[in-house]
Amino acid sequence: MVEINLDHIYKRYPDAKDYAVTDFDLHIKDGEFIVFVGPSGCGKSTTLRMIAGLEDITKGDFKMDGKVMNKVAPKDRDIAMVFQNYALYPHMTVFDNMAFGLNIRKNDKADTKKRVDKAAEILGLTDYLDRKPAALSGGQRQRVALGRAIVREANLFLLDEPLSNLDAKLRVQMRTEIAQLHQRLGRNFIYVTHDQVEAMTMADRIVIMNAGKIQQVGTPFELYNKPTNKFVAGFIGSPATNFFNVKVENGYADGDGVHVKIPEGQLKVLVDKGYDGKNLTLGVRPEDIHAEEVALQTFPNATVDATVEVSELLGSNTMLYSKVGDTDFIAEVNSRDYHEPGDKVKMAFEMTKAHYFDNDTEMTII
Amino acid sequence: MKKKSTVFIGILGILLGLLWLFPFYMIVSNSFKTPKGIFASVLSLPNPFTSANYGASFKALHFMSSLTNSLIITICSVLLLILCSSMGAYALQRNHSKLSGALLMVFISAMLIPFQSVMIPLTANFGSVHFLNMYGLMFMYVGFDCSLSIFLYQGTLSSIPIAMDEAAELEGANRWQIYTKVILPMLSPMTVTVAILNIIAIWNDYLLPSLVLPQAQYTIPLQMFNFFGEYTKQWHLALAGITLSIIPVILFYLFAQKWIIKGVTDGAVK
């Protein structure tokens, strides 16, 4: 059980001009499941490696229960880590792989066996303890890597994109297993991924990073509904939020082929903040764009005449890759409103759920 | 068409195999002949057949003592070589400084220096510090052969992910434990290759031991020279001696073969 503080952490690699991680400031409560998410090269793995002690911290303090850990060796941090490529020892059996850390620390043999057996039981590896990693499937290897972390009974578990080498089906299964494991162990988990679906489904709180900086920290609900900037709005949600460059004029958002009425409440805020007559970015999620008749009637002042370019039937929903004016956007509509490529379709924006971003700062206005 | 080419490749393979086996046949078959039998026909099977050459050769070679010397020198040199070169390659490969890159280039460049160009000053220097014995010889072998071994190990190490080291480090292992418990076992296919290359070279080496070793520490190849005098060449004893001397190397190869496991790192990552 441990409280973790990352106080204004910076990381610059030798010979590099810029910081890889800038002003990373985060407090992690006891037992929390935190997910670092962001595009490749955004600094999430670097931050995780600084927590593990595998990278030096250039500036700032990493604290566990108030104690500064910057100079503490990785082995003394009471941290277990699961690597992206598993890093199993190929010459050792599953049992020996899982017992390695305890054997190195000269733990009592009977206790080691008890702990490995218990972890193997949790992970369904009991029948594979005598096998070498080469004789296991991808999912089983992943479980061994998790088991190696579990037997240590560490206070903090670090998982660096642990599911990225698995196929889609196994990834969903392992996602659930890791979430269950977190509930069962009640320890702190810090999980790194670039997959927002993993982040949304597993995290208590998500840390979104871009270009070495934290963009937003919040629950999946907060990130989806209240993004702090254009990057977060575009990153969270699949497919990504559609953006239109518009001008606020006479109560309408006008531009990029769009002419839609801004709801009263939103308009008041925009006018109060001085955006009347100014350009800004309108963000509408694909699932908030509708093509069914009832929606067109409900939002008569928020419709656009679009041309469907590509249709993807996904089952209950259909993705309509469409164009309005010169702007491409995606609408996720009910499959009953399926349209062929080339169709001219009237679509309605559910403007009450729209977001507005400042064009200069890209910060959320509403 | 495909069948024809397969047959052709098969025949070619058999012919090449026979070509390779031929010297071995010559040595073994002639070692069971009398001197007269050898000069009558080198290629024929032994007639009359005699195993007396082996007894005489065994005695003339002081076989047990020269075998012991050969074994001590070969085993110790190869063990030292494996230890030093794998550790050196590990340090050079995992350390990404400019110095380690330069050092690796120095090691690789050293492979280009012909042994003959340094053998006289080397033995003179070792002689001046009274190191012309089997221990000095081991030291020389480690020095001469570690360039190639470091080069070979370095290549294999670059395919072992750094995550293996990091995982072990987080588990609580120190640098020595990471090397001995994780890295060295993963290098075992290359260690077998390094061992085979060096055991064969050191076991059969004549020139360097002839310059360094005192008579009491003669190895089998040096003792073998006794069969070749200025006026006489005792081929029957020499060939029996050669047969005896290659048995340990063949035994080692048969033993090591099962350790040459392809893709030993399968399952380590991904």
XYZ file of C-alpha atoms in Angstrom, chain A:
366
model
C 0.000 0.000 0.000
C 1.662 3.156 -1.134
C 0.977 6.777 -2.126
C 2.983 7.952 -5.097
C 3.960 11.472 -5.998
C 5.610 12.594 -9.187
C 6.591 16.190 -8.426
C 7.314 18.218 -11.544
C 9.431 15.539 -13.210
C 11.604 16.425 -16.193
C 13.688 14.131 -18.370
C 16.326 15.109 -20.884
C 18.537 12.497 -22.538
C 22.258 13.242 -22.874
C 23.013 15.142 -26.084
C 19.304 15.879 -26.637
C 18.236 19.495 -27.046
C 14.671 19.157 -25.795
C 13.115 17.502 -22.791
C 11.536 14.091 -23.444
C 9.242 14.644 -20.447
C 8.317 18.126 -19.225
C 6.813 19.085 -15.857
C 5.104 15.751 -15.164
C 3.139 16.363 -11.980
C 0.868 13.640 -10.637
C -0.365 12.283 -7.328
C -1.419 8.634 -7.328
C -3.643 7.438 -4.527
C -3.254 4.106 -2.824
C -4.576 1.180 -4.905
C -5.308 3.265 -7.990
C -5.155 1.901 -11.535
C -3.524 4.677 -13.550
C -3.104 4.476 -17.323
C -0.626 6.615 -19.238
C -1.895 6.992 -22.768
C -0.699 8.954 -25.745
C 0.773 8.618 -29.216
C 4.169 6.978 -29.846
C 7.089 9.052 -28.558
C 4.964 11.134 -26.166
C 7.109 10.184 -23.153
C 4.789 7.719 -21.400
C 7.271 4.803 -21.396
C 10.094 7.172 -20.393
C 8.037 8.293 -17.383
C 7.312 4.679 -16.451
C 11.012 3.820 -16.719
C 11.883 6.778 -14.484
C 9.450 5.423 -11.890
C 11.085 1.989 -12.208
C 14.533 3.513 -11.825
C 15.682 2.365 -15.249
C 16.111 5.993 -16.355
C 17.523 8.863 -14.322
C 15.259 11.775 -13.452
C 16.756 15.030 -14.756
C 14.685 17.333 -12.544
C 11.907 16.880 -9.988
C 11.181 14.272 -7.321
C 9.630 10.834 -7.468
C 8.254 9.958 -4.041
C 6.771 6.780 -2.570
C 4.970 7.378 0.720
C 6.696 10.758 0.945
C 10.199 9.324 0.549
C 12.228 10.645 -2.397
C 13.224 7.637 -4.515
C 15.267 9.353 -7.259
C 18.552 7.767 -6.202
C 17.170 4.458 -4.883
C 18.252 1.441 -6.965
C 15.468 -0.235 -9.008
C 15.681 -3.426 -6.927
C 15.077 -1.482 -3.714
C 11.987 0.392 -4.897
C 9.527 -2.468 -4.234
C 8.332 -2.268 -7.817
C 7.435 -5.089 -10.204
C 7.372 -4.478 -13.920
C 5.870 -6.278 -16.907
C 7.677 -5.507 -20.138
C 6.190 -5.042 -23.575
C 8.171 -8.008 -24.928
C 7.656 -10.057 -21.697
C 11.428 -10.468 -21.132
C 11.057 -14.070 -19.977
C 14.256 -16.042 -19.445
C 14.160 -18.678 -22.217
C 16.473 -21.148 -20.467
C 14.295 -21.312 -17.362
C 10.986 -23.085 -16.787
C 7.830 -21.120 -16.027
C 8.334 -21.910 -12.327
C 11.941 -20.692 -12.369
C 10.959 -17.573 -14.287
C 8.343 -16.723 -11.701
C 10.588 -17.636 -8.775
C 13.653 -15.800 -10.132
C 13.241 -12.622 -8.090
C 12.551 -14.512 -4.871
C 15.503 -16.851 -5.436
C 17.798 -13.893 -6.077
C 16.639 -12.421 -2.772
C 17.290 -15.808 -1.125
C 13.680 -16.177 -0.049
C 12.719 -19.333 1.838
C 12.246 -22.131 -0.744
C 8.958 -23.397 0.701
C 7.533 -19.873 0.743
C 8.707 -19.292 -2.841
C 6.956 -22.461 -3.965
C 3.782 -21.449 -2.137
C 3.775 -17.996 -3.729
C 4.532 -19.286 -7.236
C 1.837 -21.966 -6.944
C -0.679 -19.368 -5.773
C 0.174 -16.973 -8.620
C 0.051 -19.848 -11.126
C -3.395 -20.773 -9.834
C -4.658 -17.179 -10.189
C -3.319 -17.008 -13.751
C -4.254 -20.548 -14.827
C -0.633 -21.595 -15.262
C -0.536 -24.543 -12.835
C -0.237 -27.118 -15.639
C 2.557 -25.216 -17.366
C 5.030 -24.682 -14.535
C 7.527 -27.210 -15.948
C 7.469 -25.795 -19.464
C 9.927 -23.401 -21.012
C 8.600 -20.102 -22.463
C 9.168 -21.346 -26.031
C 6.504 -24.010 -25.473
C 3.843 -21.469 -24.486
C 1.399 -19.413 -26.507
C 1.537 -15.605 -26.562
C -1.213 -15.281 -23.965
C 0.439 -17.812 -21.650
C 3.783 -16.003 -21.915
C 2.020 -12.787 -21.035
C 0.546 -14.501 -17.967
C 3.984 -15.740 -16.915
C 5.282 -12.174 -17.134
C 2.362 -11.076 -14.945
C 2.982 -14.000 -12.592
C 6.601 -12.977 -12.192
C 5.357 -9.600 -10.998
C 2.646 -11.054 -8.737
C 4.930 -13.396 -6.746
C 7.062 -10.432 -5.741
C 4.042 -8.971 -3.910
C 5.394 -5.531 -4.766
C 3.530 -2.375 -3.816
C 3.605 -0.920 -7.295
C 3.054 -2.741 -10.587
C 4.296 -1.146 -13.785
C 2.977 -2.512 -17.065
C 4.565 -1.245 -20.275
C 2.215 -1.950 -23.200
C 1.834 -5.566 -22.062
C -0.889 -6.474 -24.544
C 0.549 -4.969 -27.705
C 1.927 -8.271 -28.986
C -1.310 -10.210 -28.594
C -4.039 -10.709 -31.171
C -7.264 -8.713 -30.839
C -9.321 -11.475 -29.170
C -6.649 -12.351 -26.625
C -6.103 -8.681 -25.908
C -9.737 -8.274 -24.854
C -9.496 -11.378 -22.645
C -6.231 -10.294 -21.009
C -7.585 -6.795 -20.499
C -10.335 -8.202 -18.318
C -7.889 -10.480 -16.502
C -5.544 -7.586 -15.678
C -8.458 -5.483 -14.398
C -9.612 -8.406 -12.220
C -6.050 -8.915 -11.009
C -5.886 -5.285 -9.923
C -9.111 -5.645 -7.959
C -7.909 -8.855 -6.343
C -4.450 -7.554 -5.374
C -5.554 -4.012 -4.457
C -2.087 -2.643 -5.342
C -1.158 0.401 -7.385
C -0.995 -0.310 -11.103
C 0.545 2.054 -13.635
C -0.193 0.901 -17.128
C 1.243 2.346 -20.330
C -0.565 1.993 -23.628
C -1.203 3.851 -26.846
C -4.556 2.078 -27.170
C -7.295 4.358 -25.864
C -9.771 1.466 -25.621
C -7.457 -0.248 -23.106
C -7.122 3.015 -21.242
C -10.859 3.698 -21.120
C -11.833 0.177 -20.042
C -9.219 -0.434 -17.353
C -8.273 2.850 -15.725
C -9.473 4.491 -12.548
C -7.780 7.598 -13.921
C -6.123 8.248 -17.262
C -3.114 10.468 -17.861
C -3.098 11.681 -21.463
C 0.309 12.740 -22.712
C 1.530 14.439 -25.838
C 5.012 15.719 -26.717
C 6.296 14.914 -23.221
C 3.603 16.878 -21.409
C 0.490 15.882 -19.495
C -2.543 17.049 -21.443
C -5.202 15.975 -18.967
C -5.659 13.712 -15.961
C -9.094 12.385 -15.201
C -11.530 9.504 -15.123
C -12.495 7.987 -18.485
C -15.873 9.750 -18.140
C -14.249 13.145 -17.569
C -11.864 12.744 -20.481
C -14.617 11.757 -22.859
C -17.126 14.388 -21.815
C -14.931 17.248 -20.656
C -11.711 17.277 -22.691
C -9.470 20.174 -21.699
C -8.087 20.753 -25.178
C -8.380 19.808 -28.820
C -5.721 17.075 -28.520
C -7.634 15.212 -25.788
C -10.915 15.586 -27.669
C -9.259 14.160 -30.770
C -7.433 11.378 -28.966
C -10.204 9.984 -26.810
C -13.063 8.407 -28.692
C -12.963 6.099 -31.656
C -13.331 7.246 -34.378
C -11.807 10.595 -33.437
C -13.769 13.799 -32.923
C -14.533 15.763 -36.117
C -13.193 19.298 -36.177
C -14.591 22.191 -38.211
C -13.067 25.632 -38.510
C -16.063 27.953 -37.976
C -16.927 31.564 -37.213
C -19.496 32.493 -34.554
C -21.973 34.750 -36.331
C -25.554 35.645 -35.449
C -25.895 32.656 -33.173
C -24.627 30.247 -35.810
C -21.365 28.376 -36.282
C -20.502 29.073 -39.865
C -17.672 27.754 -42.025
C -16.111 24.619 -43.635
C -19.498 23.969 -45.314
C -21.233 23.952 -41.930
C -23.997 26.366 -40.904
C -25.469 25.175 -37.612
C -27.235 26.960 -34.782
C -25.370 27.177 -31.489
C -27.604 26.281 -28.494
C -28.510 29.234 -26.240
C -26.434 28.249 -23.227
C -23.309 27.615 -25.284
C -23.760 30.815 -27.250
C -23.986 32.869 -24.068
C -20.673 31.470 -22.844
C -19.015 32.070 -26.211
C -20.265 35.653 -26.361
C -19.247 36.268 -22.725
C -15.762 35.012 -23.529
C -15.526 37.315 -26.518
C -15.784 34.796 -29.338
C -18.731 36.463 -31.094
C -17.625 37.178 -34.648
C -14.411 35.242 -34.170
C -13.070 31.971 -35.601
C -12.842 28.890 -33.432
C -12.802 25.109 -33.826
C -16.036 23.216 -33.478
C -15.672 19.597 -32.328
C -18.443 17.061 -32.887
C -18.040 13.379 -32.090
C -19.032 10.905 -34.850
C -21.634 9.357 -32.555
C -23.246 12.801 -32.142
C -23.953 13.069 -35.856
C -27.250 11.490 -36.930
C -28.878 10.692 -40.234
C -32.226 9.291 -39.075
C -35.395 11.284 -39.802
C -36.302 11.812 -36.170
C -32.946 13.497 -35.492
C -33.325 15.766 -38.512
C -36.666 16.859 -37.129
C -35.303 17.315 -33.596
C -32.304 19.424 -34.715
C -33.678 21.299 -37.756
C -31.189 24.184 -37.389
C -28.138 21.980 -37.082
C -28.153 20.025 -40.304
C -25.542 19.732 -43.054
C -25.792 18.404 -46.596
C -23.018 15.850 -46.842
C -21.774 13.458 -49.498
C -20.928 9.929 -48.370
C -17.537 8.817 -49.706
C -17.008 5.480 -47.929
C -19.437 3.345 -45.883
C -18.274 0.817 -43.302
C -20.973 -1.480 -42.001
C -19.787 -2.647 -38.554
C -22.940 -4.482 -37.459
C -25.338 -2.375 -35.423
C -23.560 0.830 -36.470
C -22.245 2.140 -39.765
C -19.378 4.579 -40.268
C -20.119 7.097 -42.979
C -16.883 8.751 -44.130
C -18.405 11.906 -45.555
C -17.591 15.319 -46.911
C -19.216 18.687 -46.349
C -17.716 21.493 -48.418
C -14.003 20.675 -48.411
C -14.030 19.140 -44.949
C -13.943 15.407 -44.302
C -15.776 14.037 -41.289
C -17.049 10.722 -39.938
C -20.591 10.011 -38.801
C -21.382 6.910 -36.752
C -25.010 6.203 -37.558
C -27.424 3.393 -36.879
C -27.090 0.716 -39.555
C -30.769 1.181 -40.403
C -29.606 4.501 -41.907
C -26.987 2.849 -44.101
C -26.034 4.869 -47.181
C -24.020 3.940 -50.242
C -20.887 5.868 -51.235
C -21.887 8.800 -53.451
C -25.239 9.347 -51.670
C -26.164 12.922 -50.771
C -27.316 12.730 -47.163
C -28.722 15.325 -44.789
C -27.176 14.894 -41.343
C -27.913 16.547 -38.007
C -25.300 17.596 -35.430
C -26.333 17.077 -31.808
C -24.975 20.489 -30.845
C -25.659 20.175 -27.106
C -22.776 17.705 -27.008
C -20.444 19.767 -29.190
C -17.140 21.226 -27.950
C -15.513 24.526 -28.878
C -11.750 25.137 -28.960
C -9.705 28.307 -29.201
C -7.823 28.359 -32.496
C -4.611 29.779 -30.986
C -4.298 27.915 -27.700
C -6.352 24.845 -28.741
C -7.798 24.898 -25.208
C -11.446 24.038 -24.665
C -13.777 27.030 -24.476
C -16.823 24.916 -23.637
